[in-house]
Coordinates of C-alpha atoms in Angstrom, one line a residue:
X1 CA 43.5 -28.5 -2.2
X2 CA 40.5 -30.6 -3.3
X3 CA 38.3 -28.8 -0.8
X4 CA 39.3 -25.5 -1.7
X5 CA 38.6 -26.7 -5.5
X6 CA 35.4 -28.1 -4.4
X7 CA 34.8 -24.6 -2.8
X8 CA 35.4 -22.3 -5.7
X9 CA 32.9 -24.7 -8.0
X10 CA 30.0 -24.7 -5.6
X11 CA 29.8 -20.9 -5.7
X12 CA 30.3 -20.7 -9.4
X13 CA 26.9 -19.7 -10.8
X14 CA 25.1 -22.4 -12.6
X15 CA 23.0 -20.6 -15.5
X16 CA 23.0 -16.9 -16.6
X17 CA 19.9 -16.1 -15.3
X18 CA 19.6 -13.2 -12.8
X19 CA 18.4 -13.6 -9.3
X20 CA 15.3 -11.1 -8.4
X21 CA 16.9 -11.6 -4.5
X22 CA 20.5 -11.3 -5.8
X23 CA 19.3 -7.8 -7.7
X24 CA 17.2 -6.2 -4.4
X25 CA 20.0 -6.6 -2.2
X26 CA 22.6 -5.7 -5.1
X27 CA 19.9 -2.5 -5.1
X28 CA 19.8 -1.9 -1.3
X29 CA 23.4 -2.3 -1.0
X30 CA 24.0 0.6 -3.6
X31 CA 21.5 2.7 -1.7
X32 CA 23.5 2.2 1.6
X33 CA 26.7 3.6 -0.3
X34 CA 25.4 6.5 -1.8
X35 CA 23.5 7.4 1.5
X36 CA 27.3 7.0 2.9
X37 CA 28.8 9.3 0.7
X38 CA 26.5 11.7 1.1
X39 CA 26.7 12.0 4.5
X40 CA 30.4 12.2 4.1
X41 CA 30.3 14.8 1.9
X42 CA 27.7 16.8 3.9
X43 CA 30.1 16.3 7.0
X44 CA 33.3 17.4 5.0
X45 CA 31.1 20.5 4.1
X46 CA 30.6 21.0 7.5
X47 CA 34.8 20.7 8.6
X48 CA 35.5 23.4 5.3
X49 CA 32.9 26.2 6.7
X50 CA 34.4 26.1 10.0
X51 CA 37.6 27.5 10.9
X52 CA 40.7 25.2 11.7
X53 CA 41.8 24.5 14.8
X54 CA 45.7 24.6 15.6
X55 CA 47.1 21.0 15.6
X56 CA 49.6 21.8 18.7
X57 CA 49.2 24.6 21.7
X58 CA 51.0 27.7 20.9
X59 CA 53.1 29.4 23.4
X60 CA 52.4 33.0 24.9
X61 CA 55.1 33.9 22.5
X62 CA 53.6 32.5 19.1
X63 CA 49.9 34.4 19.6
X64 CA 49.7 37.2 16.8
X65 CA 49.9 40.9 18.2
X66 CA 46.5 42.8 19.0
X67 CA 45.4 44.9 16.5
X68 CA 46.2 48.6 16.5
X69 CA 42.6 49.2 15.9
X70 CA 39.1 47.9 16.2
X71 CA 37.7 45.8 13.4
X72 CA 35.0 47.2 11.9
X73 CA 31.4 46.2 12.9
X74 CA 30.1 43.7 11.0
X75 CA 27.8 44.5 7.7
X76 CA 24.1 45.1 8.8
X77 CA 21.0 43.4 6.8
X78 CA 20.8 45.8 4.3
X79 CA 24.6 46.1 3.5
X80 CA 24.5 42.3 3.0
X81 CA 25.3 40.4 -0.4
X82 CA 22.2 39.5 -1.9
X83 CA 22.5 35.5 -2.7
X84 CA 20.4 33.3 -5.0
X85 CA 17.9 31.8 -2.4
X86 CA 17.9 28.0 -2.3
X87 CA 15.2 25.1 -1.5
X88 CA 15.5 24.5 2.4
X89 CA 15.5 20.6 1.9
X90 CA 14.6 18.1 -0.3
X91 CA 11.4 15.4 0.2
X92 CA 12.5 13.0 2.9
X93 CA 11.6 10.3 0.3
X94 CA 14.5 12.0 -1.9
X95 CA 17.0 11.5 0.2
X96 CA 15.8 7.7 1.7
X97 CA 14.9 9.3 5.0
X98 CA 12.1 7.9 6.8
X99 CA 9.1 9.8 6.0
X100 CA 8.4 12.3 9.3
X101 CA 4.7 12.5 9.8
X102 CA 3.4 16.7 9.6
X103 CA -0.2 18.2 10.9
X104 CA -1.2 19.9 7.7
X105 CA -0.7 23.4 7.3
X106 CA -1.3 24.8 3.7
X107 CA -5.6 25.0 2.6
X108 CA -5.1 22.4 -0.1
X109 CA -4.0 20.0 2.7
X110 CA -6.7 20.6 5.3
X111 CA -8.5 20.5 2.9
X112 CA -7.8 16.5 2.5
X113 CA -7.6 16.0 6.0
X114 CA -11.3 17.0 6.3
X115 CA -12.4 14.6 3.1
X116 CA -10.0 11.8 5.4
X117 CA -12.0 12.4 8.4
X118 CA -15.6 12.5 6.4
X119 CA -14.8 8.8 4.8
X120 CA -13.4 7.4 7.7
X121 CA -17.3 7.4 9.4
X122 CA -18.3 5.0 6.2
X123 CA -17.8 1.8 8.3
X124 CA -18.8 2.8 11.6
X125 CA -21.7 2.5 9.7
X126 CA -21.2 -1.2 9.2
X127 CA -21.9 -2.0 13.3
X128 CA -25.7 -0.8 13.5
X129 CA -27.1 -3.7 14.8
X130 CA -30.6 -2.9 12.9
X131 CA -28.8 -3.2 9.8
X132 CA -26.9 -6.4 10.6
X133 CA -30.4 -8.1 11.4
X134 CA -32.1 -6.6 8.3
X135 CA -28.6 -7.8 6.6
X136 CA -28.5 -11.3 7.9
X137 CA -32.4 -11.6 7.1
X138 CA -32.1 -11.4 3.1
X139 CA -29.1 -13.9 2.9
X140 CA -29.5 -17.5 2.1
X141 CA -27.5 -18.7 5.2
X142 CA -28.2 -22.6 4.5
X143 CA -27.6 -22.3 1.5
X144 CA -24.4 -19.7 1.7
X145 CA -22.8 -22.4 4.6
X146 CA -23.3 -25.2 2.7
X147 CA -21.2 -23.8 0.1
X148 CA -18.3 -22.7 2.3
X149 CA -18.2 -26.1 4.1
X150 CA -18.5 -28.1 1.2
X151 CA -15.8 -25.6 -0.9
X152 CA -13.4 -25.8 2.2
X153 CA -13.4 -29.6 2.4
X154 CA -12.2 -29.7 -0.8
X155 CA -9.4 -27.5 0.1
X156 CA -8.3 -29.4 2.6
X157 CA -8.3 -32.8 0.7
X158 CA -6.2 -30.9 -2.0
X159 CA -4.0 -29.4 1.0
X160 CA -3.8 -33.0 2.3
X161 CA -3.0 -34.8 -0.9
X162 CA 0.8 -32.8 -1.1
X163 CA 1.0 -32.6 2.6
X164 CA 0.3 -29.1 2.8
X165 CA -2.0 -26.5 4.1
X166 CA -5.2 -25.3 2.8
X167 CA -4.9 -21.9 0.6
X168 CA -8.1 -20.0 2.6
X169 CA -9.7 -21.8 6.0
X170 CA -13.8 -21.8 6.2
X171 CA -14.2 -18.1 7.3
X172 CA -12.9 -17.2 3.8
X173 CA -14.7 -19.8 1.9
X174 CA -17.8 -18.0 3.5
X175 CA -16.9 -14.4 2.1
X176 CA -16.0 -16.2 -1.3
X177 CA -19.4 -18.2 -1.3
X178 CA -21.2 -14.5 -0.4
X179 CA -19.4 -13.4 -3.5
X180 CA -21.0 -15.9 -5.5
X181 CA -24.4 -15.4 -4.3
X182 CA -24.3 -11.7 -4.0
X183 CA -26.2 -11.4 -7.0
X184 CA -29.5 -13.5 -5.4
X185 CA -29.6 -11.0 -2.5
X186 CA -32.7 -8.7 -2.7
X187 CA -31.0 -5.9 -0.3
X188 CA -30.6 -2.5 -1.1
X189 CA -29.4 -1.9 -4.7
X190 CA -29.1 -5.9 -5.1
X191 CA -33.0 -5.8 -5.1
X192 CA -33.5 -4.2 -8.2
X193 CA -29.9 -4.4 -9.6
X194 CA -28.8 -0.9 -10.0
X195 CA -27.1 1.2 -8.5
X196 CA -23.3 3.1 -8.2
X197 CA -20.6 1.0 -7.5
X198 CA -20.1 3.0 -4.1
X199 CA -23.6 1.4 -3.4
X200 CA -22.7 -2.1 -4.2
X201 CA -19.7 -1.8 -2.2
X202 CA -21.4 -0.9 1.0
X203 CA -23.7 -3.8 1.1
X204 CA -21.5 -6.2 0.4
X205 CA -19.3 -4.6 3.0
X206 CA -22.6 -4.5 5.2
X207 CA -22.6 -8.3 4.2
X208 CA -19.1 -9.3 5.2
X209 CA -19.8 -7.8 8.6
X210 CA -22.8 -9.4 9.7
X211 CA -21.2 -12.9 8.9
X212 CA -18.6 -12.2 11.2
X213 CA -16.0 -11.1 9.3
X214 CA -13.7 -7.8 9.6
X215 CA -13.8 -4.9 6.7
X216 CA -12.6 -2.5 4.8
X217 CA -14.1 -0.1 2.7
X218 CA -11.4 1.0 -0.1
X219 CA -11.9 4.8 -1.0
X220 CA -10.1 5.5 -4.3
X221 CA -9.7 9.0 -5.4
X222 CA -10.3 8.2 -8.8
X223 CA -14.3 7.4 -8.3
X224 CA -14.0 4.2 -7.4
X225 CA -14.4 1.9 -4.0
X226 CA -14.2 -1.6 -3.4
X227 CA -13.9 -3.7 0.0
X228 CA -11.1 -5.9 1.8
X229 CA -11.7 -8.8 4.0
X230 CA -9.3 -10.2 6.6
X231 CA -8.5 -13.5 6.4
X232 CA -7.3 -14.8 9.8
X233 CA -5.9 -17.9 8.0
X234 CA -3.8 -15.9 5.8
X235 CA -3.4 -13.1 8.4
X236 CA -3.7 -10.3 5.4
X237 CA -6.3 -8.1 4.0
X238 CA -7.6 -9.6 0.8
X239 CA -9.1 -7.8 -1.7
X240 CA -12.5 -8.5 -2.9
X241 CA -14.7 -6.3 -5.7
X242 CA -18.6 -7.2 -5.2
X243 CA -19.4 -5.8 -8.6
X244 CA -16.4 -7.8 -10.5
X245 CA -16.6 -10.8 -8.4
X246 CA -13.3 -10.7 -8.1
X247 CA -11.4 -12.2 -5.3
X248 CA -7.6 -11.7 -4.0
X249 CA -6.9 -9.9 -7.7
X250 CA -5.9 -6.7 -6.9
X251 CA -3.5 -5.9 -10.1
X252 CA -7.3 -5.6 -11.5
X253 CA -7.7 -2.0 -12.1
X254 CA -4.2 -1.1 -12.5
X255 CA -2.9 -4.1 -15.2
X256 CA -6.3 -5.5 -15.9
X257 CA -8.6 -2.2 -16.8
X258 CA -4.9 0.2 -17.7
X259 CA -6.3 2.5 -14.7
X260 CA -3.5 5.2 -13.6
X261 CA -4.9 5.1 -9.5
X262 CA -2.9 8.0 -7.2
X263 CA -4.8 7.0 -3.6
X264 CA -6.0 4.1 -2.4
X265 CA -7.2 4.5 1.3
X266 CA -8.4 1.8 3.0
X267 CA -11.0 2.7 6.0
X268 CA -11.7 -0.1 8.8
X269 CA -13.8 0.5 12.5
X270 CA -10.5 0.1 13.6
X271 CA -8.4 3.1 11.3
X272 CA -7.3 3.7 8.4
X273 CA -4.3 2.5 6.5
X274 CA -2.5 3.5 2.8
X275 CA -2.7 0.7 0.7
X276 CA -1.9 2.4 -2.8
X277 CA 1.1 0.1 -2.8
X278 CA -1.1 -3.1 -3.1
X279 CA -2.9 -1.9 -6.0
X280 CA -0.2 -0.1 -8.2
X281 CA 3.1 -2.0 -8.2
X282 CA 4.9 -0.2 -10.5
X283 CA 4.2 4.0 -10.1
X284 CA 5.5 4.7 -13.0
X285 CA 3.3 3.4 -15.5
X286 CA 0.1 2.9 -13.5
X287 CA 0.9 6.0 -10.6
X288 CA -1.2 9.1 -10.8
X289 CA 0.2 12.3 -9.1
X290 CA -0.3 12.1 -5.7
X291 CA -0.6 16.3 -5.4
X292 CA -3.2 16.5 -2.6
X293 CA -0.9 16.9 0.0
X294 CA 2.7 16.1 1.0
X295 CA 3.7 12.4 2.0
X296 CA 4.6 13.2 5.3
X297 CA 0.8 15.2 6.0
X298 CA -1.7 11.9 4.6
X299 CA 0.9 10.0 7.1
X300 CA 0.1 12.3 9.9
X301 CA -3.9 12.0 8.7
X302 CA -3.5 8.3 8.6
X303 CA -2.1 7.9 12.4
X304 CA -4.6 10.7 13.8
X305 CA -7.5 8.6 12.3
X306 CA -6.3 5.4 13.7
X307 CA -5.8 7.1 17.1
X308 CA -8.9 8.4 17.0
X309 CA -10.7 5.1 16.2
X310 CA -8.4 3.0 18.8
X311 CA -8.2 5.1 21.8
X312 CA -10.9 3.3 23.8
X313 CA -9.9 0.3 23.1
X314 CA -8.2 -1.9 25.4
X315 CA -4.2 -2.0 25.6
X316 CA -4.5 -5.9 24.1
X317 CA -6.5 -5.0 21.2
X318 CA -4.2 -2.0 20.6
X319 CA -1.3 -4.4 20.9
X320 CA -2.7 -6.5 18.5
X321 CA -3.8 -4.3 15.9
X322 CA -0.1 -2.1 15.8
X323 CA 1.8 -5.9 15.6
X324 CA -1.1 -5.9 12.3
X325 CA 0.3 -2.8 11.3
X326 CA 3.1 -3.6 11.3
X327 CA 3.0 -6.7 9.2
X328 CA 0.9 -5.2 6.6
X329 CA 3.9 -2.4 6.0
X330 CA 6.5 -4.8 5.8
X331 CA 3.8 -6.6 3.2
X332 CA 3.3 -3.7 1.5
X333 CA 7.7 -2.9 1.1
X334 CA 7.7 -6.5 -0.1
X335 CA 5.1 -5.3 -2.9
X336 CA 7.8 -2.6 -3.7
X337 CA 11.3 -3.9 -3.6
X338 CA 9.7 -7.1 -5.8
X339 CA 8.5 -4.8 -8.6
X340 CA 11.4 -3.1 -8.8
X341 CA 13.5 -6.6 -8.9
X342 CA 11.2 -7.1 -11.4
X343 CA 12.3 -4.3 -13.3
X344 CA 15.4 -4.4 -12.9
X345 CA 15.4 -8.2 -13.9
X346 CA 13.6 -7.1 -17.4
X347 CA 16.4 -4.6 -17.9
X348 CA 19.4 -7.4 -17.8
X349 CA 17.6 -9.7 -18.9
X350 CA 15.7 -7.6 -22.3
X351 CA 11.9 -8.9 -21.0
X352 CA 9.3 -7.3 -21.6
X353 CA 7.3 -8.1 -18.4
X354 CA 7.8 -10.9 -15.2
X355 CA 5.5 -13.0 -14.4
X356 CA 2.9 -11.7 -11.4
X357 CA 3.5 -13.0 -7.7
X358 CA -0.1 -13.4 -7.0
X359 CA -1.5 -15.6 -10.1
X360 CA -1.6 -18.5 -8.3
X361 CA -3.9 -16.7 -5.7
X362 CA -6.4 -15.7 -8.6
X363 CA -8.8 -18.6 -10.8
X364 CA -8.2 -18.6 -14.3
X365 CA -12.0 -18.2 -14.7
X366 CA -11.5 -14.9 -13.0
X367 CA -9.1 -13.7 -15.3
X368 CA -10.8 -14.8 -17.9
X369 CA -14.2 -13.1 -17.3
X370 CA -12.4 -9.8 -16.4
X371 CA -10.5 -9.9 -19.9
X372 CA -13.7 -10.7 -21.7
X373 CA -15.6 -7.6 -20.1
X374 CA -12.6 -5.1 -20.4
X375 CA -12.9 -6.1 -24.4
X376 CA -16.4 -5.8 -24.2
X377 CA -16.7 -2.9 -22.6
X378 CA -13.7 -0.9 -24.8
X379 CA -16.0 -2.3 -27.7
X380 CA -19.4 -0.8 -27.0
X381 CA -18.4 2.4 -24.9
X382 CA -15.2 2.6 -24.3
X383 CA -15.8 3.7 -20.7
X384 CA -13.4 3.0 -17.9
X385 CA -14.9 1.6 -15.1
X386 CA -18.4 -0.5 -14.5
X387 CA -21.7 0.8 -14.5
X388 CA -24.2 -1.6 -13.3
X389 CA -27.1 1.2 -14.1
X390 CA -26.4 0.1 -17.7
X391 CA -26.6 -3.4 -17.8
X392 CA -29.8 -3.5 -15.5
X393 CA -27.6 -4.2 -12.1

C-alpha cells in the first residue's frame, strides 16, 4: 500500500509549468490519430462504393431468375451526368505524407531548376588552386594562428574547469579569428572596402577554403548570401556572415533585422541542401511564400544537384556525406517541432515569446553590435539589409 502510495506521488506533477517535450509528443501523438481516422474513413469510403458481398453461399435455388431482357447498354460520354470537378489530391505536406520528389514540369518551375543549376557552379569556384595561393598570400597567417591557438586554449581551460568539453575545437577558432581579421585583408573588395555583399561573401568563402576548411555559399532569394562553415567538432554547419561578423547567429535576419526570407539554399562542392528551416523558425511570421515551384520539384532539384556533384566520388565519401545528410535533416526537424513547442508553450502558458535555443552559442557583444546597427540603420535610411558601398566597405 505504501509503494503504491509512493507511486501515485512521484508521478504527480510538481509545478504548473508546461513541458516543451510533454507538448511535441502531446502534438505528434494527435497527428498520429487524426492520420488514423482518416485513413479509416478513406477505407470505409472505399467498402460503401463497392457492392456487398453475401455473408453465406447461396444455393442453386436462392439465385434470382435471369432477366427477360437485356439491360440496356450503359450511358456513353456524352449522355453522362455532368459533376462538379474536384482537386485530384491535396499537397503531400497537407496530409503529413512524406514529401515525393517530382522532375519539374510547368515553365515557372524549370524555370527555377535552371537558376538551381546556375548557383550551384558558385563554389566549384572556390577549388582553383591559383586563387587559393593568391588567397592564402594576402592573409596574416602568423598572426591569424596565433589567435586561434591562443583563443582555443582558453576554451579548453574553461571546458576543463567544469569538466566538460570545449564549445568549438582549433579549426573553428581559425574561421572565427578570420572573421575578426577579415577586415585587414587587402583581397578583392576587402582592398578598397566596397563592394555587394554577394562580393564579400565569396571571398570570405574563398578564405574559409584555402585554410582548410569546408563551405557553403548561402543563396537567399531575397538578395542576400552569406556562408556556412563546418565544424568537425560540432559535426554541423555553422553559420557565419563576413559583412556582420556574425558567427553561429542565424535568427539574424529573420528576428534580428524583421526579414520575411522564403528560400534559403545552401550550395557546397559537394551539393546542395535546403536550409530555410535554420533561418526562419517560425513561417508564419518571418515565412515568405515559397511560389517558385512545388515542394516536391526544389526536392527533386536538390537531389539531382547533389547527384550530380557526388557521382565521381568514391562509395566512402558518398557514405559519409548521405550519414551528413542525414543528420542535418533530423537537425533541421528538431528546428521545427521546438518552435512549434514553443508556440504552443506561449499559448498555455499567455507568453509572449520563449527564450531562443541558440543564445548561449552567440556573444553578447554580437548581439549587441547587431541591435545597435539595425537602430542605426532604421534611423538614417531605413533600408533593409547592409550596404558596405555606403559606409566606405
Amino acid at each position: 500500500m505504501a509503494d503504491r502510495h509512493h507511486h501515485h506521488a512521484r508521478r504527480a506533477p510538481t509545478s504548473d509549468t508546461l513541458d516543451a517535450s510533454e507538448l511535441t509528443h502531446a502534438f505528434e501523438q494527435l497527428m498520429r490519430n487524426k492520420r488514423f481516422n482518416r485513413l479509416q474513413e478513406h477505407s470505409r469510403s472505399r467498402s460503401r462504393t463497392q457492392s456487398p458481398s453475401p455473408a453465406y453461399p447461396m444455393s442453386p435455388g436462392q439465385f434470382p431468375p435471369p432477366p427477360s431482357r437485356a439491360p440496356p447498354p450503359p450511358p456513353t460520354a456524352s449522355q453522362q451526368p455532368s459533376s462538379p470537378s474536384t482537386p485530384s489530391c491535396q499537397s503531400p505536406a497537407l496530409r503529413g505524407l512524406p514529401i515525393v520528389p517530382a522532375p519539374p514540369q510547368d515553365p515557372s518551375s524549370l524555370k527555377f531548376r535552371n537558376l538551381l543549376h546556375v548557383l550551384s557552379v558558385t563554389p566549384t569556384k572556390y577549388e582553383n588552386p591559383g586563387l587559393l595561393d593568391e588567397a592564402l598570400a594576402h592573409i596574416p597567417l602568423d598572426r591569424l594562428y596565433s589567435e586561434a591557438e591562443e583563443e582555443s586554449q582558453i576554451m579548453q581551460a574553461q571546458a576543463a574547469s567544469v569538466r566538460g568539453t570545449p564549445e568549438w575545437g582549433y579549426q573553428d577558432c581559425v574561421i572565427r579569428a578570420l572573421l575578426r581579421l577579415v577586415d585587414y585583408s587587402p583581397m578583392g573588395p576587402l582592398a578598397t572596402r566596397r563592394g555587394r555583399v554577394g562580393e564579400w561573401a565569396n571571398c570570405f568563402s574563398m578564405f574559409c577554403r584555402a585554410l582548410g576548411g569546408r563551405v557553403r555559399w548561402v543563396w537567399n532569394s531575397e538578395d542576400y548570401v552569406w556562408t556556412e562553415v563546418y565544424s568537425e567538432h560540432q559535426r554541423r554547419w555553422v553559420h557565419v556572415d563576413a559583412c556582420e561578423g556574425a558567427w553561429d547567429q542565424p535568427r539574424l535576419y529573420t528576428e534580428g533585422w524583421g526579414r520575411k526570407l522564403s528560400y534559403c539554399i545552401a550550395f557546397s562542392i559537394d551539393g546542395a541542401t535546403d536550409v530555410t528551416r535554420r533561418y526562419v523558425r517560425s513561417p508564419i511570421k518571418h515565412g515568405a511564400p515559397r511560389n517558385r515551384a512545388s515542394e516536391e520539384v526544389v526536392h527533386w532539384v536538390i537531389l539531382e544537384i547533389r547527384r550530380k556533384r557526388r557521382e565521381n566520388l568514391s562509395k566512402s565519401d558518398q557514405k559519409r556525406l548521405m550519414k551528413e545528410d542525414e543528420r542535418e535533416e533530423k537537425e533541421l526537424r528538431k528546428y521545427t517541432a521546438s518552435a512549434l513547442a514553443a508556440e504552443l508553450n506561449n499559448l498555455f502558458n499567455g507568453t509572449s515569446s520563449a527564450g531562443r535555443p541558440d543564445e548561449v552559442k552567440t556573444p553578447a557583444s554580437r548581439e549587441e553590435a547587431a541591435a545597435e546597427w539595425l537602430s542605426a540603420r532604421q534611423r538614417s535610411s531605413g533600408q533593409s539589409g547592409p550596404d558596405r558601398s555606403q559606409d566606405g566597405r
